[in-house]
């Protein structure tokens, strides 16, 4: 028989992502709905170690659903990687009469949570939140949809300039290992070429393709490049290479950078956060632990944390095909 | 054996929706990719009757992926509802050597297309585009995701005012028969109450609920009301009713109206439009007709037009549950 | 000799406007800079009467410069209109050792402040904040620039639909007595006609003008109508009148409403708020009272509150001329 | 006596800026209003040389007021710097029966125009359009207000991340010689420090100031850095220097880059463009030449092109003072 959960702690960890606040709000509101106490933990795992706690009720989370970032803040904790650190965290949770923990974050957050849960038999449920969409077992992670909108809006502005000047722009977007942001935002922004970590088509092919484009009547071009792109050149070297091998365009580089992590979450991310926040509380109530609540085919699903973590990015071949066809 | 399609016409019809331009672009680009001629038809079915055609190539659709509305324009056509009108349309298509037709729109668009296709054995494929998301057999229609973002951004602005003044706002959003926009945007905007056509909870219950909210410490409230809400009162009558039965708040009404149909499409809608536009051309190439290309579990699917049309809205009970819990 | 001010209270009153938070922040930061205590008053004049005070320091106002609304909240106070109410307010300020008061708001806010200042010889400085831009002696009020951007962005979305359907849209914007919002946003949105309170050109003339437009090749039209427009018809009656007298267009009405008061302030409003907030504190330090700090020719100016209040709206004839020419 | 102008050509040149399309529209509409022919010149001065002309009427410029960039496009022309090039341009204008020219752009655009006008006694009026606001004799240039909004919106997103992580962000904004963008957007974004080309406060002072901030309780910081900042270090070197001399923060760099030039113009820029476009046509009608139409104290003014060009950036000391006070 499952013992009744009486107090759930919630924290955010790792890189922040739009929708984290909405997820915290849903956790707190679901606790309130089910008459469970809710304990907010500031600054992620480091806050567990330092007992940086605050009791949260339904009113504590008003007017935050639309805010980017995380009001519980997020830090990296070296100490939590040590056994001593985790022991302190456990003692603090026990002292605060917390029964279970919800961790909102990505890969690293889940790895820490998984370890902690196993060591201390402490119930933990994860909510996937990272703009990179690189978690196994969930169709979407929190923040990903918002980041895509941020990227296409930025490229829309750059396109104004590109098409006014007949220029070629190389635009770097986030994605060290996964090309999801690049591929989707590239299609969404109408990019002529999209370079992603999962395939290395080679810089020579790019030149050929751009020459063909130019012949077909294109007068300006947007190339979307994922951070982790594999040509062996960084984006500035790539720009020089193109400049050396193609007379047709003025080349410009833009690295979108940190704006991609912020901003008010899209409706999609807010609704997803609400579903997952409620789902996480209900999973704990049903005795689950060491799982992530994800979304698959529009339904909340439970995925073992170990499965969630070992995401190996695979290119969405159908999307690549659509990209190639629509950039004709 | 399927005869090779050589010329595909494309039109938009019915209410406009963000993503229509992106869908037209994808159709045109896919035709170009597959060496098929593409004929743009202006002003929907009326343009078929008046042979308001223009040949489109890959360059014709540059820089439109991010534009709201439809550059092919859209009108209602009474004439297309007559046999004579449709005969003229058919003759014009034949004269222009068009082999097949892609129609982008909603319910009414598909009904007209289905009839035309049957009468003249003319290959037709539909692409679902309507902000109401009320088409059977597709998880999403074009424009729906963008409309949700437009609605939550508008409500975010109103919330600034609501929370500055301790006011209660009734906000009317689109949705004559379906509560999808209201339910999703209501969750996304953190609404306290959501009134939808699929259920009539009664105005009395609303008063009770608002009294309870007030007691729980809420000082301002947002109520999202779908156009087709079934309390028997319009939104202004509902506001008066609340005012008469609840002293606590100043009440204000806001009807969001036509801003919901416009705006630059979200990345989601642009990618969806790209997939469906390519999918529609490929369906015709494979000899399909009288179908809609929709999206289901992130894959392009084919749905009989007759099935697509008879959408009967069902409330998403899980979403309603999440709404109730997170508005505690 | 001016006695040193040691504690300044700040409140927001009347309708909220984007930039109010930025102004509060600047007041608090300027107090901190000059080593003056700062007392935040919640809920405007009613908060004065109820001593709803909170000491504010430089850190209290972090991360609010970009937020719409006012975190100090705003209410109407009937009690402050009575001598007794104002006496209570004065006693509370004295008890809290407050020396001077900064009031952020419009017309009504200044009227109350002026009366209070005279009655109790209490130093008061006003900061003009209202989206209507209807205060004498300042080129701009806080919130006005943001509201203009909100209006043109909303009309941009509606234009997508208007031009897709060859429709005529009547769009109501704020402005009961002053046409500034209508005139500026009308020019900014490329409206064909702009109806403002300061002139009554008559509904007949409108019909003539629209007929001429249609002949000149316009296929869709946007008419911006200020709330206080003087044709004697409300916007829905006006729509019917046009429909009865003009066959050419489908007519639609959109009332923008409360979204105009909210939203993150524009850079212009944030900078203006910063200048005026600093200026208000410095004015009090220099012994000024019963004045408003306004902006004229990009410099902070001092205007007697009585002068500021009796704003009589005058139409900007040059802007009207530009509107007429660019809507050809 | 002034001979009647019968045909005015219009071109955009140099870096594009939001509001250029709105200015072209106003020129075309004013020509139409005054029954003057209008000739659009594509690709700036190069288009003059290649006679890349198109007759524009009032309908040619519909639905462009809200678009970023310039539909007439803009290129650099080496050929126009030669006497032969300019002679070709003149011959082409004569052949097309053009009487006068309006050039929309910045510094370089005006220099070319001034020379051409003197050589061939050809009437030229300039409209200042550059996001840098570095033209003498006008309070604002087209695109500047929009760029400020773009910058503060980008920094708002980054602030979400900064405050979630207790980070220090160095953000590079445009401004090689002038600190206007940095100073205004820095105040608007609530930056802790603003580094501009007009003053070199030294990297040591920055460290001192950041240490003080940290002590005063700041947990995250935004530093806005103009491109042309004079510390002698580029932004990445500056980041390393801070990292070496300050333990307190994680440091991140973001270069906003080209997004600053694009985007839909703000209402302010659209209205300004409308005034200046009309003003330019009317100036030519009144026999003016070799002038720029600018805005001063909200009125259109005429400034000799030679005066306009030799803008020497001066820091707005009052604004610097406000920045220092509000960043306490």
PDB file of C-alpha atoms in Angstrom, chain A residues 67-224:
ATOM      1  CA  UNK A  67       7.156  34.662 -16.916  1.00  0.00           C
ATOM      2  CA  UNK A  68      10.345  33.272 -18.440  1.00  0.00           C
ATOM      3  CA  UNK A  69      13.128  31.840 -16.292  1.00  0.00           C
ATOM      4  CA  UNK A  70      12.455  30.302 -12.889  1.00  0.00           C
ATOM      5  CA  UNK A  71      11.612  32.186  -9.749  1.00  0.00           C
ATOM      6  CA  UNK A  72      13.081  29.313  -7.704  1.00  0.00           C
ATOM      7  CA  UNK A  73      16.364  30.002  -9.497  1.00  0.00           C
ATOM      8  CA  UNK A  74      18.815  27.426 -10.689  1.00  0.00           C
ATOM      9  CA  UNK A  75      22.497  26.802  -9.996  1.00  0.00           C
ATOM     10  CA  UNK A  76      25.020  24.110 -10.637  1.00  0.00           C
ATOM     11  CA  UNK A  77      25.986  22.260  -7.484  1.00  0.00           C
ATOM     12  CA  UNK A  78      29.371  20.565  -7.298  1.00  0.00           C
ATOM     13  CA  UNK A  79      28.568  19.580  -3.721  1.00  0.00           C
ATOM     14  CA  UNK A  80      25.548  17.537  -4.770  1.00  0.00           C
ATOM     15  CA  UNK A  81      27.893  15.366  -6.809  1.00  0.00           C
ATOM     16  CA  UNK A  82      29.439  14.183  -3.547  1.00  0.00           C
ATOM     17  CA  UNK A  83      27.931  11.618  -1.223  1.00  0.00           C
ATOM     18  CA  UNK A  84      28.244  14.086   1.698  1.00  0.00           C
ATOM     19  CA  UNK A  85      26.370  16.744  -0.198  1.00  0.00           C
ATOM     20  CA  UNK A  86      23.532  14.423  -1.032  1.00  0.00           C
ATOM     21  CA  UNK A  87      23.373  13.221   2.574  1.00  0.00           C
ATOM     22  CA  UNK A  88      22.957  16.793   3.791  1.00  0.00           C
ATOM     23  CA  UNK A  89      20.204  17.259   1.217  1.00  0.00           C
ATOM     24  CA  UNK A  90      18.429  14.159   2.450  1.00  0.00           C
ATOM     25  CA  UNK A  91      18.723  15.218   6.087  1.00  0.00           C
ATOM     26  CA  UNK A  92      17.309  18.643   5.267  1.00  0.00           C
ATOM     27  CA  UNK A  93      14.350  17.130   3.437  1.00  0.00           C
ATOM     28  CA  UNK A  94      13.639  14.794   6.346  1.00  0.00           C
ATOM     29  CA  UNK A  95      13.958  17.664   8.844  1.00  0.00           C
ATOM     30  CA  UNK A  96      11.439  19.645   6.800  1.00  0.00           C
ATOM     31  CA  UNK A  97       9.124  16.620   6.735  1.00  0.00           C
ATOM     32  CA  UNK A  98       9.238  16.462   2.961  1.00  0.00           C
ATOM     33  CA  UNK A  99       8.124  13.081   1.557  1.00  0.00           C
ATOM     34  CA  UNK A 100       8.905  13.418  -2.110  1.00  0.00           C
ATOM     35  CA  UNK A 101      10.667  15.604  -4.642  1.00  0.00           C
ATOM     36  CA  UNK A 102       9.850  16.923  -8.094  1.00  0.00           C
ATOM     37  CA  UNK A 103      12.861  18.029 -10.147  1.00  0.00           C
ATOM     38  CA  UNK A 104      12.370  20.232 -13.202  1.00  0.00           C
ATOM     39  CA  UNK A 105      15.237  20.284 -15.675  1.00  0.00           C
ATOM     40  CA  UNK A 106      17.136  18.274 -18.250  1.00  0.00           C
ATOM     41  CA  UNK A 107      19.631  15.510 -18.522  1.00  0.00           C
ATOM     42  CA  UNK A 108      21.967  16.496 -15.691  1.00  0.00           C
ATOM     43  CA  UNK A 109      19.074  17.243 -13.373  1.00  0.00           C
ATOM     44  CA  UNK A 110      17.635  13.777 -13.926  1.00  0.00           C
ATOM     45  CA  UNK A 111      21.003  12.075 -13.436  1.00  0.00           C
ATOM     46  CA  UNK A 112      21.424  13.745 -10.035  1.00  0.00           C
ATOM     47  CA  UNK A 113      17.843  12.995  -9.066  1.00  0.00           C
ATOM     48  CA  UNK A 114      18.086   9.351 -10.082  1.00  0.00           C
ATOM     49  CA  UNK A 115      21.193   8.830  -7.994  1.00  0.00           C
ATOM     50  CA  UNK A 116      19.694  10.589  -4.976  1.00  0.00           C
ATOM     51  CA  UNK A 117      16.490   8.615  -5.206  1.00  0.00           C
ATOM     52  CA  UNK A 118      18.325   5.307  -5.300  1.00  0.00           C
ATOM     53  CA  UNK A 119      20.696   6.127  -2.485  1.00  0.00           C
ATOM     54  CA  UNK A 120      18.061   7.274  -0.036  1.00  0.00           C
ATOM     55  CA  UNK A 121      14.967   5.499  -1.330  1.00  0.00           C
ATOM     56  CA  UNK A 122      13.505   8.946  -1.701  1.00  0.00           C
ATOM     57  CA  UNK A 123      10.569   9.334  -4.144  1.00  0.00           C
ATOM     58  CA  UNK A 124      11.514  11.539  -7.077  1.00  0.00           C
ATOM     59  CA  UNK A 125       9.674  12.471 -10.253  1.00  0.00           C
ATOM     60  CA  UNK A 126      11.237  14.540 -13.040  1.00  0.00           C
ATOM     61  CA  UNK A 127       9.676  17.062 -15.420  1.00  0.00           C
ATOM     62  CA  UNK A 128      11.635  17.567 -18.671  1.00  0.00           C
ATOM     63  CA  UNK A 129      12.498  21.223 -19.202  1.00  0.00           C
ATOM     64  CA  UNK A 130      15.187  22.224 -21.669  1.00  0.00           C
ATOM     65  CA  UNK A 131      15.000  24.127 -24.912  1.00  0.00           C
ATOM     66  CA  UNK A 132      17.056  21.426 -26.641  1.00  0.00           C
ATOM     67  CA  UNK A 133      14.290  18.787 -26.738  1.00  0.00           C
ATOM     68  CA  UNK A 134      16.926  16.118 -26.178  1.00  0.00           C
ATOM     69  CA  UNK A 135      15.214  13.922 -23.582  1.00  0.00           C
ATOM     70  CA  UNK A 136      14.164  10.376 -24.414  1.00  0.00           C
ATOM     71  CA  UNK A 137      10.560   9.269 -24.064  1.00  0.00           C
ATOM     72  CA  UNK A 138       8.800  12.624 -24.347  1.00  0.00           C
ATOM     73  CA  UNK A 139       7.711  14.197 -27.619  1.00  0.00           C
ATOM     74  CA  UNK A 140       8.435  17.669 -26.277  1.00  0.00           C
ATOM     75  CA  UNK A 141      10.418  19.223 -23.445  1.00  0.00           C
ATOM     76  CA  UNK A 142       9.347  22.462 -21.769  1.00  0.00           C
ATOM     77  CA  UNK A 143      10.769  25.535 -23.449  1.00  0.00           C
ATOM     78  CA  UNK A 144      11.412  23.967 -26.810  1.00  0.00           C
ATOM     79  CA  UNK A 145       8.331  25.371 -28.540  1.00  0.00           C
ATOM     80  CA  UNK A 146       9.021  28.852 -27.123  1.00  0.00           C
ATOM     81  CA  UNK A 147      12.648  28.721 -28.232  1.00  0.00           C
ATOM     82  CA  UNK A 148      11.554  27.815 -31.771  1.00  0.00           C
ATOM     83  CA  UNK A 149       9.293  30.870 -31.851  1.00  0.00           C
ATOM     84  CA  UNK A 150      12.082  33.072 -30.514  1.00  0.00           C
ATOM     85  CA  UNK A 151      14.429  31.811 -33.204  1.00  0.00           C
ATOM     86  CA  UNK A 152      12.040  32.287 -36.123  1.00  0.00           C
ATOM     87  CA  UNK A 153      11.111  35.772 -34.922  1.00  0.00           C
ATOM     88  CA  UNK A 154      14.802  36.698 -34.759  1.00  0.00           C
ATOM     89  CA  UNK A 155      15.434  35.284 -38.223  1.00  0.00           C
ATOM     90  CA  UNK A 156      12.378  37.125 -39.567  1.00  0.00           C
ATOM     91  CA  UNK A 157      14.068  40.366 -38.510  1.00  0.00           C
ATOM     92  CA  UNK A 158      17.358  39.342 -40.099  1.00  0.00           C
ATOM     93  CA  UNK A 159      15.539  38.374 -43.283  1.00  0.00           C
ATOM     94  CA  UNK A 160      14.313  41.985 -43.587  1.00  0.00           C
ATOM     95  CA  UNK A 161      17.938  42.998 -43.835  1.00  0.00           C
ATOM     96  CA  UNK A 162      19.041  40.038 -45.930  1.00  0.00           C
ATOM     97  CA  UNK A 163      16.448  40.625 -48.586  1.00  0.00           C
ATOM     98  CA  UNK A 164      17.018  44.393 -48.589  1.00  0.00           C
ATOM     99  CA  UNK A 165      20.687  43.847 -49.355  1.00  0.00           C
ATOM    100  CA  UNK A 166      20.935  40.584 -51.299  1.00  0.00           C
ATOM    101  CA  UNK A 167      22.987  39.111 -48.538  1.00  0.00           C
ATOM    102  CA  UNK A 168      23.732  35.658 -47.269  1.00  0.00           C
ATOM    103  CA  UNK A 169      23.365  35.190 -43.531  1.00  0.00           C
ATOM    104  CA  UNK A 170      24.789  32.383 -41.434  1.00  0.00           C
ATOM    105  CA  UNK A 171      22.745  32.160 -38.243  1.00  0.00           C
ATOM    106  CA  UNK A 172      23.875  30.036 -35.327  1.00  0.00           C
ATOM    107  CA  UNK A 173      21.169  28.528 -33.145  1.00  0.00           C
ATOM    108  CA  UNK A 174      21.424  26.353 -30.044  1.00  0.00           C
ATOM    109  CA  UNK A 175      21.902  22.609 -30.257  1.00  0.00           C
ATOM    110  CA  UNK A 176      25.240  21.085 -29.333  1.00  0.00           C
ATOM    111  CA  UNK A 177      24.258  17.501 -30.012  1.00  0.00           C
ATOM    112  CA  UNK A 178      20.784  17.702 -31.446  1.00  0.00           C
ATOM    113  CA  UNK A 179      19.626  19.467 -34.567  1.00  0.00           C
ATOM    114  CA  UNK A 180      15.965  19.737 -33.570  1.00  0.00           C
ATOM    115  CA  UNK A 181      16.024  23.493 -33.018  1.00  0.00           C
ATOM    116  CA  UNK A 182      17.983  24.082 -36.206  1.00  0.00           C
ATOM    117  CA  UNK A 183      15.841  21.808 -38.345  1.00  0.00           C
ATOM    118  CA  UNK A 184      12.472  23.074 -37.137  1.00  0.00           C
ATOM    119  CA  UNK A 185      13.398  26.742 -36.948  1.00  0.00           C
ATOM    120  CA  UNK A 186      15.178  26.438 -40.276  1.00  0.00           C
ATOM    121  CA  UNK A 187      12.012  25.170 -41.943  1.00  0.00           C
ATOM    122  CA  UNK A 188       9.953  27.735 -40.048  1.00  0.00           C
ATOM    123  CA  UNK A 189      12.207  30.588 -41.051  1.00  0.00           C
ATOM    124  CA  UNK A 190      12.381  29.466 -44.649  1.00  0.00           C
ATOM    125  CA  UNK A 191      16.125  28.843 -44.524  1.00  0.00           C
ATOM    126  CA  UNK A 192      17.893  27.811 -47.697  1.00  0.00           C
ATOM    127  CA  UNK A 193      20.243  25.454 -45.869  1.00  0.00           C
ATOM    128  CA  UNK A 194      20.262  23.861 -42.428  1.00  0.00           C
ATOM    129  CA  UNK A 195      23.431  22.401 -40.895  1.00  0.00           C
ATOM    130  CA  UNK A 196      22.946  20.011 -37.977  1.00  0.00           C
ATOM    131  CA  UNK A 197      25.173  17.862 -35.747  1.00  0.00           C
ATOM    132  CA  UNK A 198      23.604  14.597 -36.898  1.00  0.00           C
ATOM    133  CA  UNK A 199      24.927  14.801 -40.435  1.00  0.00           C
ATOM    134  CA  UNK A 200      28.019  16.236 -42.016  1.00  0.00           C
ATOM    135  CA  UNK A 201      27.230  17.097 -45.583  1.00  0.00           C
ATOM    136  CA  UNK A 202      30.496  18.910 -46.007  1.00  0.00           C
ATOM    137  CA  UNK A 203      31.322  22.506 -46.764  1.00  0.00           C
ATOM    138  CA  UNK A 204      31.900  21.746 -50.459  1.00  0.00           C
ATOM    139  CA  UNK A 205      28.347  20.558 -50.944  1.00  0.00           C
ATOM    140  CA  UNK A 206      27.147  23.787 -49.327  1.00  0.00           C
ATOM    141  CA  UNK A 207      28.988  25.834 -51.927  1.00  0.00           C
ATOM    142  CA  UNK A 208      27.472  23.762 -54.741  1.00  0.00           C
ATOM    143  CA  UNK A 209      24.035  24.148 -53.304  1.00  0.00           C
ATOM    144  CA  UNK A 210      24.378  27.913 -52.882  1.00  0.00           C
ATOM    145  CA  UNK A 211      25.587  28.258 -56.459  1.00  0.00           C
ATOM    146  CA  UNK A 212      22.515  26.379 -57.616  1.00  0.00           C
ATOM    147  CA  UNK A 213      20.250  28.556 -55.500  1.00  0.00           C
ATOM    148  CA  UNK A 214      21.740  31.675 -56.948  1.00  0.00           C
ATOM    149  CA  UNK A 215      21.190  30.374 -60.458  1.00  0.00           C
ATOM    150  CA  UNK A 216      17.584  29.570 -59.651  1.00  0.00           C
ATOM    151  CA  UNK A 217      17.034  33.245 -58.963  1.00  0.00           C
ATOM    152  CA  UNK A 218      17.543  33.538 -55.210  1.00  0.00           C
ATOM    153  CA  UNK A 219      18.939  36.908 -54.286  1.00  0.00           C
ATOM    154  CA  UNK A 220      19.373  36.454 -50.569  1.00  0.00           C
ATOM    155  CA  UNK A 221      19.882  33.431 -48.393  1.00  0.00           C
ATOM    156  CA  UNK A 222      19.531  32.333 -44.797  1.00  0.00           C
ATOM    157  CA  UNK A 223      21.595  29.392 -43.568  1.00  0.00           C
ATOM    158  CA  UNK A 224      20.726  28.050 -40.137  1.00  0.00           C
TER     159      UNK A 224
END
